[in-house]
């Protein structure tokens, strides 16, 4: 250990060595490495007893030399240091000890002995003496916290030493408030250090000073900030390890699951394994699994599976069904769907690493002959059904030789039918949602069956028919049932006829067959014995029903669907009244059996019919509409294109759009409805659906097709829908360019672009952005640079939602991959001018034009091109023309373009015409600006690059 130079031996030059190693020498100069000490540091008066002080210092250095080499003897050396402290006195010992610390702190970076010496010093300072106190602790902290250095390595060692002392104090240690405040103040300053290794040690030193239970705790606040903003991944990892974990801090740690560095993401999972799974919120458990199992890094995915998931399994005693239940969110339908998706992915990972027989043992399968290999209905839960479904799929693919965990098809059909009997009309909303999710799992299992059993196929057909007719079903269940029938009935016409018959029966479309209304002789016979007032009332109701049937048919033929729907609703009410009056007569005479009251309301039956219509048509097996499907559109679908009920109207326009994709005759009618809905309704869900429908039709038929319809037929909206009053129109245009609800604007692309810029809902914005990008990529908008201009502005708008920015980023990448960058050239100058000329309150005001030009030049650079097709050639010409035209009006814009000319990669080889045009424009620009001696201009060199020159060289350019 090197001894610092003291006043008593300033001329000593001998260098002490240990084991042949050159030891670092300490310094007393205050200026070395920018170091300075606090002025209250006392210096021992060695002039009075130089021999005694010198010998004591020699003893301290001797102890330190041995301590830095033998860590196992630190306890003995601590006692020797304590005895030396008693012998020297506090001030003398403190000065010598600080000199030792200086030598250690100044040691070279890779010196392991210096680290061992610091460990010994930390042990000594934190060890109480015979009186139970640590006499050097306070002074050591004070010196460390008031010492500054320009060397990042010394600052690192200081923070490292403080961290060692706090560790050595033990788990139950306590410090004075003043000491804690001083340490906290110093480390909060050091956590802002430019050196990442200093910040890391400051983070470690603050660990024992935090109070995680207080959201305003300065340590917790500093951790939260640096956890998200520190540029060093090592610092972020260190904070994850140090931050106390509770309900306040866990959300901030979870944000690191999206960290750009995979090491930080992995470190997050490793540390969160130690936090009890039951202490997480259910949504947080889902997030951990969802992000971890889908992480782009194989290392992170492996960590999640091998560490976190195994820890969770042990927490639930390897009960996989209980672990699955721990992920279930009961808040709403969307969360249940998310739970299903994450739980299935988790179970597949577990199944791959677990003995298969052990997996089967956790299923409570029945041995009953009637329901052999079925879970008793009273034991069914959402999580148990998901486990059953995933296990059956896994064993079928991985262990087909094992005994199946599913019953025969006929038994399972009977099982599902009995389960549906548990559905009650008085179920509350959540019970209904849970029932629908359980039924969805059952029908998905049904879809996985092999259809080689003829008897099973018949039972399956009966079950699907009964479910579609009598059971209240979510649209996802209807989709699975329709796909099951595609496997069961492979002939398209037979399958369509099967569904059409169900729809007609379900929605009571065969009203002409109702004998109670249309059989005159029967009704007259039944009414003979009735009183005259009742007979007159029944007859009048019958006449009203017949009249309304005729009115409804006339309105449908005239495509007045709103009026037809109104008449239909009135007819339904009158028919119910008529049925109730005639029912006692029929029961008394027994002439005609009354039809059973439907289990579902009319709205539920109509909605289910629309589900079936949509999914049976929107299928890869359907390529055209059959006559029976066209008749179904006329009898059923078109009548609800003007329905006031939101769910029915949404699915009606979905069905109408799907049918229009196959049959052009329906396209104009449906297009008018969806455009009207999109422009004049503020219900977000309907706007999103309408936007998707519009863009699907535009992509299928082309933009010009519907523009021609608009010009021929006037405004796109002809239906009569009343707009409800609202305090503030959320889609108002500030500049008034699309005022009056777009009544005078028949260009739907302009309308869509207008809404994309101003709509506040993320889902609607994503739908429009995706649709417009799709139209551009498929060549429908090659002559519409205004659309690309709007997409560019949306992409550079800092307020754009992350999902929309991602969509637009992928769009521009695809545009470049397809070599369609030339579409961007006409919209460059208008976009740059919009950004430079925007108002101060516009979000585009903060966009730097240089960022746009850099992005634009990178997008439009071409590896192979001719002078005529080179995009940068066209940009150069447009820049020169723009500067000439707006030289005095738009000086900032022209200055930017002049600067950006040097970054263009123009190509004028074998293109004399292009080169001559550029030179001519440059000459005109120079002539307009002036030809003074110090005037500067741009010169086009022979190698195709722009060079900035003074006007004095123009003569040489002319000769060349």
PDB file of C-alpha atoms in Angstrom, residues 399-500:
ATOM      1  CA  UNK A 399     -49.317 -38.191 -28.884  1.00  0.00           C
ATOM      2  CA  UNK A 400     -51.936 -39.671 -31.201  1.00  0.00           C
ATOM      3  CA  UNK A 401     -51.289 -43.151 -29.765  1.00  0.00           C
ATOM      4  CA  UNK A 402     -52.548 -42.093 -26.306  1.00  0.00           C
ATOM      5  CA  UNK A 403     -56.145 -42.626 -25.304  1.00  0.00           C
ATOM      6  CA  UNK A 404     -58.068 -39.515 -26.370  1.00  0.00           C
ATOM      7  CA  UNK A 405     -59.456 -37.143 -23.761  1.00  0.00           C
ATOM      8  CA  UNK A 406     -62.535 -36.422 -25.893  1.00  0.00           C
ATOM      9  CA  UNK A 407     -65.634 -38.619 -26.195  1.00  0.00           C
ATOM     10  CA  UNK A 408     -67.129 -39.869 -29.446  1.00  0.00           C
ATOM     11  CA  UNK A 409     -68.721 -37.259 -31.678  1.00  0.00           C
ATOM     12  CA  UNK A 410     -72.315 -38.318 -30.923  1.00  0.00           C
ATOM     13  CA  UNK A 411     -71.648 -38.249 -27.171  1.00  0.00           C
ATOM     14  CA  UNK A 412     -70.048 -34.834 -27.407  1.00  0.00           C
ATOM     15  CA  UNK A 413     -72.977 -33.448 -29.432  1.00  0.00           C
ATOM     16  CA  UNK A 414     -75.338 -34.660 -26.713  1.00  0.00           C
ATOM     17  CA  UNK A 415     -73.015 -33.101 -24.119  1.00  0.00           C
ATOM     18  CA  UNK A 416     -73.076 -29.690 -25.825  1.00  0.00           C
ATOM     19  CA  UNK A 417     -76.844 -29.830 -26.240  1.00  0.00           C
ATOM     20  CA  UNK A 418     -77.321 -30.430 -22.516  1.00  0.00           C
ATOM     21  CA  UNK A 419     -74.907 -27.634 -21.696  1.00  0.00           C
ATOM     22  CA  UNK A 420     -76.998 -25.181 -23.729  1.00  0.00           C
ATOM     23  CA  UNK A 421     -79.944 -25.911 -21.460  1.00  0.00           C
ATOM     24  CA  UNK A 422     -78.108 -24.034 -18.709  1.00  0.00           C
ATOM     25  CA  UNK A 423     -78.611 -20.791 -20.630  1.00  0.00           C
ATOM     26  CA  UNK A 424     -81.408 -18.833 -18.990  1.00  0.00           C
ATOM     27  CA  UNK A 425     -83.138 -15.730 -20.343  1.00  0.00           C
ATOM     28  CA  UNK A 426     -82.684 -13.912 -17.021  1.00  0.00           C
ATOM     29  CA  UNK A 427     -78.882 -14.224 -16.969  1.00  0.00           C
ATOM     30  CA  UNK A 428     -77.032 -11.063 -16.026  1.00  0.00           C
ATOM     31  CA  UNK A 429     -74.552  -9.548 -18.457  1.00  0.00           C
ATOM     32  CA  UNK A 430     -71.423 -11.128 -17.025  1.00  0.00           C
ATOM     33  CA  UNK A 431     -72.994 -14.585 -16.659  1.00  0.00           C
ATOM     34  CA  UNK A 432     -74.044 -14.366 -20.305  1.00  0.00           C
ATOM     35  CA  UNK A 433     -70.530 -13.379 -21.395  1.00  0.00           C
ATOM     36  CA  UNK A 434     -69.006 -16.271 -19.430  1.00  0.00           C
ATOM     37  CA  UNK A 435     -71.544 -18.709 -20.874  1.00  0.00           C
ATOM     38  CA  UNK A 436     -70.743 -17.534 -24.399  1.00  0.00           C
ATOM     39  CA  UNK A 437     -67.019 -18.048 -23.827  1.00  0.00           C
ATOM     40  CA  UNK A 438     -67.581 -21.549 -22.499  1.00  0.00           C
ATOM     41  CA  UNK A 439     -69.820 -22.381 -25.445  1.00  0.00           C
ATOM     42  CA  UNK A 440     -67.171 -20.981 -27.791  1.00  0.00           C
ATOM     43  CA  UNK A 441     -64.625 -23.446 -26.390  1.00  0.00           C
ATOM     44  CA  UNK A 442     -67.108 -26.309 -26.826  1.00  0.00           C
ATOM     45  CA  UNK A 443     -67.882 -25.504 -30.474  1.00  0.00           C
ATOM     46  CA  UNK A 444     -64.158 -25.071 -31.185  1.00  0.00           C
ATOM     47  CA  UNK A 445     -63.658 -28.580 -29.822  1.00  0.00           C
ATOM     48  CA  UNK A 446     -66.530 -29.692 -32.049  1.00  0.00           C
ATOM     49  CA  UNK A 447     -64.730 -28.217 -35.060  1.00  0.00           C
ATOM     50  CA  UNK A 448     -61.632 -30.317 -34.330  1.00  0.00           C
ATOM     51  CA  UNK A 449     -63.467 -33.669 -34.681  1.00  0.00           C
ATOM     52  CA  UNK A 450     -62.821 -36.103 -37.495  1.00  0.00           C
ATOM     53  CA  UNK A 451     -66.057 -36.443 -39.478  1.00  0.00           C
ATOM     54  CA  UNK A 452     -65.614 -40.087 -40.483  1.00  0.00           C
ATOM     55  CA  UNK A 453     -68.498 -41.211 -38.257  1.00  0.00           C
ATOM     56  CA  UNK A 454     -71.739 -41.055 -40.262  1.00  0.00           C
ATOM     57  CA  UNK A 455     -73.996 -41.175 -37.197  1.00  0.00           C
ATOM     58  CA  UNK A 456     -71.876 -38.510 -35.558  1.00  0.00           C
ATOM     59  CA  UNK A 457     -72.215 -36.292 -38.642  1.00  0.00           C
ATOM     60  CA  UNK A 458     -75.986 -36.529 -38.443  1.00  0.00           C
ATOM     61  CA  UNK A 459     -76.001 -35.646 -34.761  1.00  0.00           C
ATOM     62  CA  UNK A 460     -73.605 -32.788 -35.411  1.00  0.00           C
ATOM     63  CA  UNK A 461     -75.902 -31.385 -38.100  1.00  0.00           C
ATOM     64  CA  UNK A 462     -78.897 -31.540 -35.773  1.00  0.00           C
ATOM     65  CA  UNK A 463     -76.914 -29.873 -32.990  1.00  0.00           C
ATOM     66  CA  UNK A 464     -75.751 -26.978 -35.197  1.00  0.00           C
ATOM     67  CA  UNK A 465     -79.291 -26.471 -36.515  1.00  0.00           C
ATOM     68  CA  UNK A 466     -80.682 -26.373 -32.971  1.00  0.00           C
ATOM     69  CA  UNK A 467     -77.998 -23.973 -31.777  1.00  0.00           C
ATOM     70  CA  UNK A 468     -78.561 -21.580 -34.673  1.00  0.00           C
ATOM     71  CA  UNK A 469     -82.327 -21.616 -34.208  1.00  0.00           C
ATOM     72  CA  UNK A 470     -82.885 -21.622 -30.464  1.00  0.00           C
ATOM     73  CA  UNK A 471     -79.761 -20.491 -28.605  1.00  0.00           C
ATOM     74  CA  UNK A 472     -78.527 -16.961 -28.039  1.00  0.00           C
ATOM     75  CA  UNK A 473     -75.100 -16.943 -29.700  1.00  0.00           C
ATOM     76  CA  UNK A 474     -72.223 -14.528 -29.992  1.00  0.00           C
ATOM     77  CA  UNK A 475     -71.018 -13.860 -33.543  1.00  0.00           C
ATOM     78  CA  UNK A 476     -67.733 -15.723 -32.861  1.00  0.00           C
ATOM     79  CA  UNK A 477     -69.700 -18.879 -32.060  1.00  0.00           C
ATOM     80  CA  UNK A 478     -71.770 -18.481 -35.223  1.00  0.00           C
ATOM     81  CA  UNK A 479     -68.552 -18.174 -37.208  1.00  0.00           C
ATOM     82  CA  UNK A 480     -67.222 -21.475 -35.817  1.00  0.00           C
ATOM     83  CA  UNK A 481     -70.548 -23.224 -36.453  1.00  0.00           C
ATOM     84  CA  UNK A 482     -70.595 -22.009 -40.060  1.00  0.00           C
ATOM     85  CA  UNK A 483     -67.053 -23.299 -40.557  1.00  0.00           C
ATOM     86  CA  UNK A 484     -68.089 -26.636 -39.062  1.00  0.00           C
ATOM     87  CA  UNK A 485     -70.879 -26.883 -41.629  1.00  0.00           C
ATOM     88  CA  UNK A 486     -68.368 -26.177 -44.402  1.00  0.00           C
ATOM     89  CA  UNK A 487     -66.610 -29.372 -43.366  1.00  0.00           C
ATOM     90  CA  UNK A 488     -69.857 -31.243 -42.882  1.00  0.00           C
ATOM     91  CA  UNK A 489     -71.650 -30.187 -46.097  1.00  0.00           C
ATOM     92  CA  UNK A 490     -69.070 -29.722 -48.817  1.00  0.00           C
ATOM     93  CA  UNK A 491     -71.536 -28.934 -51.618  1.00  0.00           C
ATOM     94  CA  UNK A 492     -71.960 -25.148 -51.802  1.00  0.00           C
ATOM     95  CA  UNK A 493     -75.617 -25.104 -52.922  1.00  0.00           C
ATOM     96  CA  UNK A 494     -76.703 -27.633 -50.290  1.00  0.00           C
ATOM     97  CA  UNK A 495     -74.871 -25.766 -47.556  1.00  0.00           C
ATOM     98  CA  UNK A 496     -76.319 -22.401 -48.584  1.00  0.00           C
ATOM     99  CA  UNK A 497     -79.799 -23.870 -48.695  1.00  0.00           C
ATOM    100  CA  UNK A 498     -79.310 -25.276 -45.183  1.00  0.00           C
ATOM    101  CA  UNK A 499     -78.428 -21.829 -43.826  1.00  0.00           C
ATOM    102  CA  UNK A 500     -81.125 -20.017 -45.813  1.00  0.00           C
TER     103      UNK A 500
END
